[in-house]
Short mmCIF file of N, CA and C in Angstrom, two decimals:
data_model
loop_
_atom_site.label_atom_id
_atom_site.label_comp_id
_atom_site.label_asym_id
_atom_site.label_seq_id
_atom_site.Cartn_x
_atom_site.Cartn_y
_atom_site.Cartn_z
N UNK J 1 -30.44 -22.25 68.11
CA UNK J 1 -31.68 -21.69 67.62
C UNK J 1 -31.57 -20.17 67.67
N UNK J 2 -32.66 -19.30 66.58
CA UNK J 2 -31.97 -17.96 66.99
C UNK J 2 -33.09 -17.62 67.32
N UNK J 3 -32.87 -16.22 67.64
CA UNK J 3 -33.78 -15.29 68.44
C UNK J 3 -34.84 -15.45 67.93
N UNK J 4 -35.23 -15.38 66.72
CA UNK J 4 -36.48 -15.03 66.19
C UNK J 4 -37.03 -16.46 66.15
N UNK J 5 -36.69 -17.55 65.88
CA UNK J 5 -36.94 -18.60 66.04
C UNK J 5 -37.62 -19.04 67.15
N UNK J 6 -37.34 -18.41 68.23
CA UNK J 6 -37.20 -19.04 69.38
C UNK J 6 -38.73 -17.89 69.55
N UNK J 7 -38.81 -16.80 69.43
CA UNK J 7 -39.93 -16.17 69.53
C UNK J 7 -41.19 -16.86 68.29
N UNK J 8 -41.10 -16.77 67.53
CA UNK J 8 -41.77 -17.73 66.62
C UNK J 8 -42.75 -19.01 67.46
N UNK J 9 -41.51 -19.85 68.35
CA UNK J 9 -42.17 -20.98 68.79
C UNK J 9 -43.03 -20.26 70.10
N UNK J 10 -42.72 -19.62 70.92
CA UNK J 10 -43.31 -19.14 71.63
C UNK J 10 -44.57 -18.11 71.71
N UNK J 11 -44.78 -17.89 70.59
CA UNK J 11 -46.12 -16.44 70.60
C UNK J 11 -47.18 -17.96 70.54
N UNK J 12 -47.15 -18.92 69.38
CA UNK J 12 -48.32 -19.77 69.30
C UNK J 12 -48.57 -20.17 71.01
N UNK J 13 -47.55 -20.94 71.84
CA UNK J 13 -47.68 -20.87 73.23
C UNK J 13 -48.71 -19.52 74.33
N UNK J 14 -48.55 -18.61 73.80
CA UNK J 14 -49.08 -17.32 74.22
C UNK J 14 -50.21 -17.41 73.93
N UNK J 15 -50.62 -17.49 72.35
CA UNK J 15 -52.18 -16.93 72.06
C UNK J 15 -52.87 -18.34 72.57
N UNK J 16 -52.74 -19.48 72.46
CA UNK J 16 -53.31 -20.20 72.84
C UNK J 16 -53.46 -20.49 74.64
N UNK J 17 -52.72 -20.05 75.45
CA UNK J 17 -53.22 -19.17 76.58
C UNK J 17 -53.37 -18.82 76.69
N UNK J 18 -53.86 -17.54 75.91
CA UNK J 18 -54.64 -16.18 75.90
C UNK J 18 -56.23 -16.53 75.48
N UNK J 19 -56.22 -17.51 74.33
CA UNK J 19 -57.60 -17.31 74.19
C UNK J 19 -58.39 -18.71 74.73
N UNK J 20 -57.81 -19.56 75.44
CA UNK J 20 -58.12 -20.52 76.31
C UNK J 20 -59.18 -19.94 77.31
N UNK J 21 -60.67 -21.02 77.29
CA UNK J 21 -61.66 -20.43 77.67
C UNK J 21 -61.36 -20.70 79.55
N UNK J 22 -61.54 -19.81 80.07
CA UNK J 22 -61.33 -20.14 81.48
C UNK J 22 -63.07 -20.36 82.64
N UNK J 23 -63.14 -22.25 83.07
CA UNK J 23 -64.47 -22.13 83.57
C UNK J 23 -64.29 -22.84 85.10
N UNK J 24 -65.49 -22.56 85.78
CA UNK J 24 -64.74 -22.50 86.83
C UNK J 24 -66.65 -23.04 87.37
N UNK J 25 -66.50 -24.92 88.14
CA UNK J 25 -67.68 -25.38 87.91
C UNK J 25 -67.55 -25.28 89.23
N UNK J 26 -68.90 -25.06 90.13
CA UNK J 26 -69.35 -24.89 91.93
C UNK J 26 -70.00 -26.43 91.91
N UNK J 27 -69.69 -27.36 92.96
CA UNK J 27 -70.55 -28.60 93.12
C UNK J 27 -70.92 -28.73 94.58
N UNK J 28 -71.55 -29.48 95.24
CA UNK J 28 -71.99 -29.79 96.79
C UNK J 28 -71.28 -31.27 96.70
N UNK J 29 -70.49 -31.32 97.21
CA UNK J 29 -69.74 -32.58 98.08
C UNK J 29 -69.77 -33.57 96.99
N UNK J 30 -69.19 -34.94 97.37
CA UNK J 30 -68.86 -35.69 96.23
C UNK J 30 -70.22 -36.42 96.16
N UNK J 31 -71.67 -36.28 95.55
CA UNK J 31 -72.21 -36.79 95.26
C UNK J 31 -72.53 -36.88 94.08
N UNK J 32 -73.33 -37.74 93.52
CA UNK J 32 -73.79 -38.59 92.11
C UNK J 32 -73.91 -37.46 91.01
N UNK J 33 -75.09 -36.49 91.61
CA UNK J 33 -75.01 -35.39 90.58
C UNK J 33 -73.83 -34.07 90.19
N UNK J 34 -72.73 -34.12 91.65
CA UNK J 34 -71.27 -33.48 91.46
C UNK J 34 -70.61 -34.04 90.49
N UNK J 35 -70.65 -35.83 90.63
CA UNK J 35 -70.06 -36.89 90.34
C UNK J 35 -70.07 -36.55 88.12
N UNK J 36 -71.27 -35.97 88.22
CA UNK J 36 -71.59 -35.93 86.77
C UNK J 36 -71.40 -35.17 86.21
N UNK J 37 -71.96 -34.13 86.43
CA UNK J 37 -71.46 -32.78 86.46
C UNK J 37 -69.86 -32.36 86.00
N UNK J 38 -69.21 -32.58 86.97
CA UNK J 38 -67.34 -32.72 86.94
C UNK J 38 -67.36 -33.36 85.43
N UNK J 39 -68.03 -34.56 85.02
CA UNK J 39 -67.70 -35.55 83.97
C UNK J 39 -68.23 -34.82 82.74
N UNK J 40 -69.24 -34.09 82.93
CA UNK J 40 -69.87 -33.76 81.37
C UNK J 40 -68.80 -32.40 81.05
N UNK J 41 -69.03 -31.68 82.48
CA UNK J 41 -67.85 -30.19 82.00
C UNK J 41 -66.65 -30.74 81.13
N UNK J 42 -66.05 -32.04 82.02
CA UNK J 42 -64.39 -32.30 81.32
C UNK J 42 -64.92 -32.90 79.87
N UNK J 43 -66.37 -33.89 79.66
CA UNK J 43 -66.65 -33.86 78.49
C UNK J 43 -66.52 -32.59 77.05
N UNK J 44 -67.25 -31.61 77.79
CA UNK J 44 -67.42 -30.50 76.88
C UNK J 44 -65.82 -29.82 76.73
N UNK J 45 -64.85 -29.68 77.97
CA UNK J 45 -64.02 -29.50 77.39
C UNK J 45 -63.30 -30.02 76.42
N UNK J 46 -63.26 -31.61 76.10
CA UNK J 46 -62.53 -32.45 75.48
C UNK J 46 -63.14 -32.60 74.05
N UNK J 47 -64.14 -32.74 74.17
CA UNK J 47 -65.19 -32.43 72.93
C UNK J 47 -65.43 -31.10 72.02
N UNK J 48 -66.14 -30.57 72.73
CA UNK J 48 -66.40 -29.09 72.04
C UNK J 48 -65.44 -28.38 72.49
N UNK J 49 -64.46 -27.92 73.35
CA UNK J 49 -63.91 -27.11 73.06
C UNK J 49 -63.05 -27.48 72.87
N UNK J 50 -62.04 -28.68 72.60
CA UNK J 50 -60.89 -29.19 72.12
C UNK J 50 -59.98 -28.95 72.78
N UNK J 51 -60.29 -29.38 74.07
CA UNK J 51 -59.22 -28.86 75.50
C UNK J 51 -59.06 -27.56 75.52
N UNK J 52 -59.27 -26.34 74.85
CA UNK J 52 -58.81 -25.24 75.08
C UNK J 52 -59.45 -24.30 76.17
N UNK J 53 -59.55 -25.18 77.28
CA UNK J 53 -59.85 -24.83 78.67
C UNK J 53 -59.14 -24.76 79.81
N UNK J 54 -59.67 -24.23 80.76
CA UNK J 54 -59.05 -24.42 81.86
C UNK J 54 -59.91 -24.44 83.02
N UNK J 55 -60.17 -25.87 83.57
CA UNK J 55 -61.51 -25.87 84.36
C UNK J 55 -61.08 -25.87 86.17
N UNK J 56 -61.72 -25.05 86.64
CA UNK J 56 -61.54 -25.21 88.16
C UNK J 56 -62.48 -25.72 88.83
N UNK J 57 -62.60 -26.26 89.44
CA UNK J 57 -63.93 -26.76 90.56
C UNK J 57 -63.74 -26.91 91.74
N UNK J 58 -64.99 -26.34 92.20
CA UNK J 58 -64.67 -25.99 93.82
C UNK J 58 -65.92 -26.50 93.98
N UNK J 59 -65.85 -27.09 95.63
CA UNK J 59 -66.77 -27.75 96.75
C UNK J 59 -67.50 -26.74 97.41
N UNK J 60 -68.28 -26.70 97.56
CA UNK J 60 -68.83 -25.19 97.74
C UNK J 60 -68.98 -25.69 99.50
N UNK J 61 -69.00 -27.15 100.32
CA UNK J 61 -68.95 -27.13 101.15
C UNK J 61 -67.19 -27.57 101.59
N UNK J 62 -66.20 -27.25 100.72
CA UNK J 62 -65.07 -26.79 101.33
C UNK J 62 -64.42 -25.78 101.13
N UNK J 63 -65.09 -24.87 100.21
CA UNK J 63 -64.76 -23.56 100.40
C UNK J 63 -65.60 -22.58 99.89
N UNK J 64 -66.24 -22.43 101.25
CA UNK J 64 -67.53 -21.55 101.10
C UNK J 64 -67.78 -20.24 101.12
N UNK J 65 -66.62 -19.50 101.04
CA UNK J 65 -66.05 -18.71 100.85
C UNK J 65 -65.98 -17.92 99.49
N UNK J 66 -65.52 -18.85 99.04
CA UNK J 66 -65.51 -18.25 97.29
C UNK J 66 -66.73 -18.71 96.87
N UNK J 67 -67.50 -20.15 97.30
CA UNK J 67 -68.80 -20.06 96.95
C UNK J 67 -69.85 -18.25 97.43
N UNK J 68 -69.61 -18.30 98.10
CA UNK J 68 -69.75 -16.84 99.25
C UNK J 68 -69.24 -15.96 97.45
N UNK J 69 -69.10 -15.74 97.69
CA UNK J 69 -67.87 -14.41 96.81
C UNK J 69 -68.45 -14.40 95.42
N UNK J 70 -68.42 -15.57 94.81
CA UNK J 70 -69.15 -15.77 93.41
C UNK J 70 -70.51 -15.94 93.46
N UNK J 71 -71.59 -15.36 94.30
CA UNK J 71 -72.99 -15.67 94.64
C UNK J 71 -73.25 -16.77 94.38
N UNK J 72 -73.22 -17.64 94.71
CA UNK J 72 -73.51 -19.37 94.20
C UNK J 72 -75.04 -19.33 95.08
N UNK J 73 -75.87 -19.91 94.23
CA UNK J 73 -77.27 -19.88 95.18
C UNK J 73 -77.57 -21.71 94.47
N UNK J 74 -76.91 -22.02 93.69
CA UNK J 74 -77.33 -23.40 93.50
C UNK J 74 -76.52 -24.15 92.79
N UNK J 75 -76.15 -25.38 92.63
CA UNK J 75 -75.24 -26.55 92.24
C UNK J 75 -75.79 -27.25 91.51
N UNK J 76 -75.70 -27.49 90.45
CA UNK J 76 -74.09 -27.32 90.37
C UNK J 76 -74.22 -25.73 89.41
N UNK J 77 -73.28 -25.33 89.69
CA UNK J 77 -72.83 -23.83 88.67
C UNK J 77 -71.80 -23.51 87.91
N UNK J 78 -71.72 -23.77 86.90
CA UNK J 78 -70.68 -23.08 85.52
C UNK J 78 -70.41 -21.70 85.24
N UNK J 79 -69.53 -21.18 85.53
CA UNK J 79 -69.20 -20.17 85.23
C UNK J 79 -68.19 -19.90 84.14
N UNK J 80 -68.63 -19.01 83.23
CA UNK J 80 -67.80 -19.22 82.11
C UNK J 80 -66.94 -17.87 82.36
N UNK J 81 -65.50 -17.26 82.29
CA UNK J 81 -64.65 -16.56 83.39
C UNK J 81 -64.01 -15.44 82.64
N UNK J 82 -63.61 -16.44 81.44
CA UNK J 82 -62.81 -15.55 80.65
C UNK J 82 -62.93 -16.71 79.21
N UNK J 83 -63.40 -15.93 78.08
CA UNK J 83 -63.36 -14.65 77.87
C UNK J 83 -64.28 -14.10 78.35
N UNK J 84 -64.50 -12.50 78.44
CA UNK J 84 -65.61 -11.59 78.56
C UNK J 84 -66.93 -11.55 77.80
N UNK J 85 -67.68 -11.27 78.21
CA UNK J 85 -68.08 -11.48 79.34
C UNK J 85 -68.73 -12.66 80.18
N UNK J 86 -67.78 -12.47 81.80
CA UNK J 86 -68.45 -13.70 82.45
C UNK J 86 -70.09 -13.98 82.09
N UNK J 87 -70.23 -15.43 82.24
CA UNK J 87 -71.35 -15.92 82.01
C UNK J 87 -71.81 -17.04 82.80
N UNK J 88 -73.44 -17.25 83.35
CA UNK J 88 -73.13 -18.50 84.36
C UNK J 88 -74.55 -19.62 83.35
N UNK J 89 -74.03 -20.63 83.95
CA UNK J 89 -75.22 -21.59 83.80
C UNK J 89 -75.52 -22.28 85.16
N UNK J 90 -76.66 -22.48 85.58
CA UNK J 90 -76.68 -23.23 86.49
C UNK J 90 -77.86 -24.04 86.25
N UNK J 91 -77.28 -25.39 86.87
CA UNK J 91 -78.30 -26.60 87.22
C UNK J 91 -77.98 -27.91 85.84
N UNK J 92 -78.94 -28.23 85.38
CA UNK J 92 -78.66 -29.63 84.62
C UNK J 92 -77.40 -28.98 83.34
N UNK J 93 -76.57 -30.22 83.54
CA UNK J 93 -75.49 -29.65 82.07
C UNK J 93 -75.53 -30.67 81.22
N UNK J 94 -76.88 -31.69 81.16
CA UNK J 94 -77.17 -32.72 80.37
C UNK J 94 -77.08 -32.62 78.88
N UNK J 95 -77.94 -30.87 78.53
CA UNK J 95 -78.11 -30.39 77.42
C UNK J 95 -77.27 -29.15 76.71
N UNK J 96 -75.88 -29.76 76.20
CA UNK J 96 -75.06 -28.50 75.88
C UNK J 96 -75.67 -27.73 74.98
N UNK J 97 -76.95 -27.71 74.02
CA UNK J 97 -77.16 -26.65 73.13
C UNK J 97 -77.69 -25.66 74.43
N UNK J 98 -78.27 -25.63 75.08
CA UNK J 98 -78.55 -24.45 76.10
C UNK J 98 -77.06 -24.15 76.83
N UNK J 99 -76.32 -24.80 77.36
CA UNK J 99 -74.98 -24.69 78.06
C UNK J 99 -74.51 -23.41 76.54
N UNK J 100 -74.26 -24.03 75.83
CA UNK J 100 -73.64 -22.43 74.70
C UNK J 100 -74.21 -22.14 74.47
N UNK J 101 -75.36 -21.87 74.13
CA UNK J 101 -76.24 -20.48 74.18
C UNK J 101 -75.82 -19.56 75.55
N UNK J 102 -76.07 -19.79 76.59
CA UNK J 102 -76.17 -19.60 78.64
C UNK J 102 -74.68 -19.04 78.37
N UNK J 103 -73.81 -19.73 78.14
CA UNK J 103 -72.16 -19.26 78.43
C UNK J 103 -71.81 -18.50 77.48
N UNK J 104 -72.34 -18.39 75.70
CA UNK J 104 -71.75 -18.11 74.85
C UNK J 104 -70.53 -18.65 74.45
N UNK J 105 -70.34 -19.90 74.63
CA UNK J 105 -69.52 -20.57 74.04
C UNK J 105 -69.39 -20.50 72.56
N UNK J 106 -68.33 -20.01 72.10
CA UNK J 106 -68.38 -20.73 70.75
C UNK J 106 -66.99 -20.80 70.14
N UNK J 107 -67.01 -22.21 69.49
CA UNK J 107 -66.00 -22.83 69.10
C UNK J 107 -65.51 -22.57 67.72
#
């Protein structure tokens, strides 16, 4: 394969980690409404944004710390990371037309 070839296959690799939305969901312990929560985010990623995510989720009672750090005052919380500018939603994620409006999502 030659050089340029080989760069060719690799930039599409790049921009599509570059413009991969980065979100990062806060929950309280494994209960029913964490339980859902976790499920609708990986929904919306799989759905509306066509996997081009990258979702983190943290226990805010196992690391309370970064709950600490990212002001988390309530659960569940979406934070939308990158692109700019961060954006949060918090509480029901039943209704994604408010979730993209709140995050500025758009696909």
């Amino acid at each position: 394969m030659t050089n340029s070839m080989a760069e060719a296959m690799e930039k599409p690799r790049a921009d599509r980690h570059r413009d991969k939305y980065v979100l990062r969901l806060f929950v309280a312990g494994a209960t029913a409404r964490s339980r859902q929560a976790i499920l609708r985010v990986h929904q919306l990623c799989a759905a509306e944004l066509k996997d081009n995510c990258t979702l983190e989720v943290v226990d805010i009672y196992q690391q309370p710390q970064l709950a600490r750090d990212n002001q988390i005052v309530a659960t569940p919380t979406l934070i939308k990371e990158f692109p700019r500018p961060v954006r949060r939603f918090i509480g029901n994620l039943l209704h994604t037309a408010g979730l993209f409006v709140d995050l500025d999502l758009i696909t």
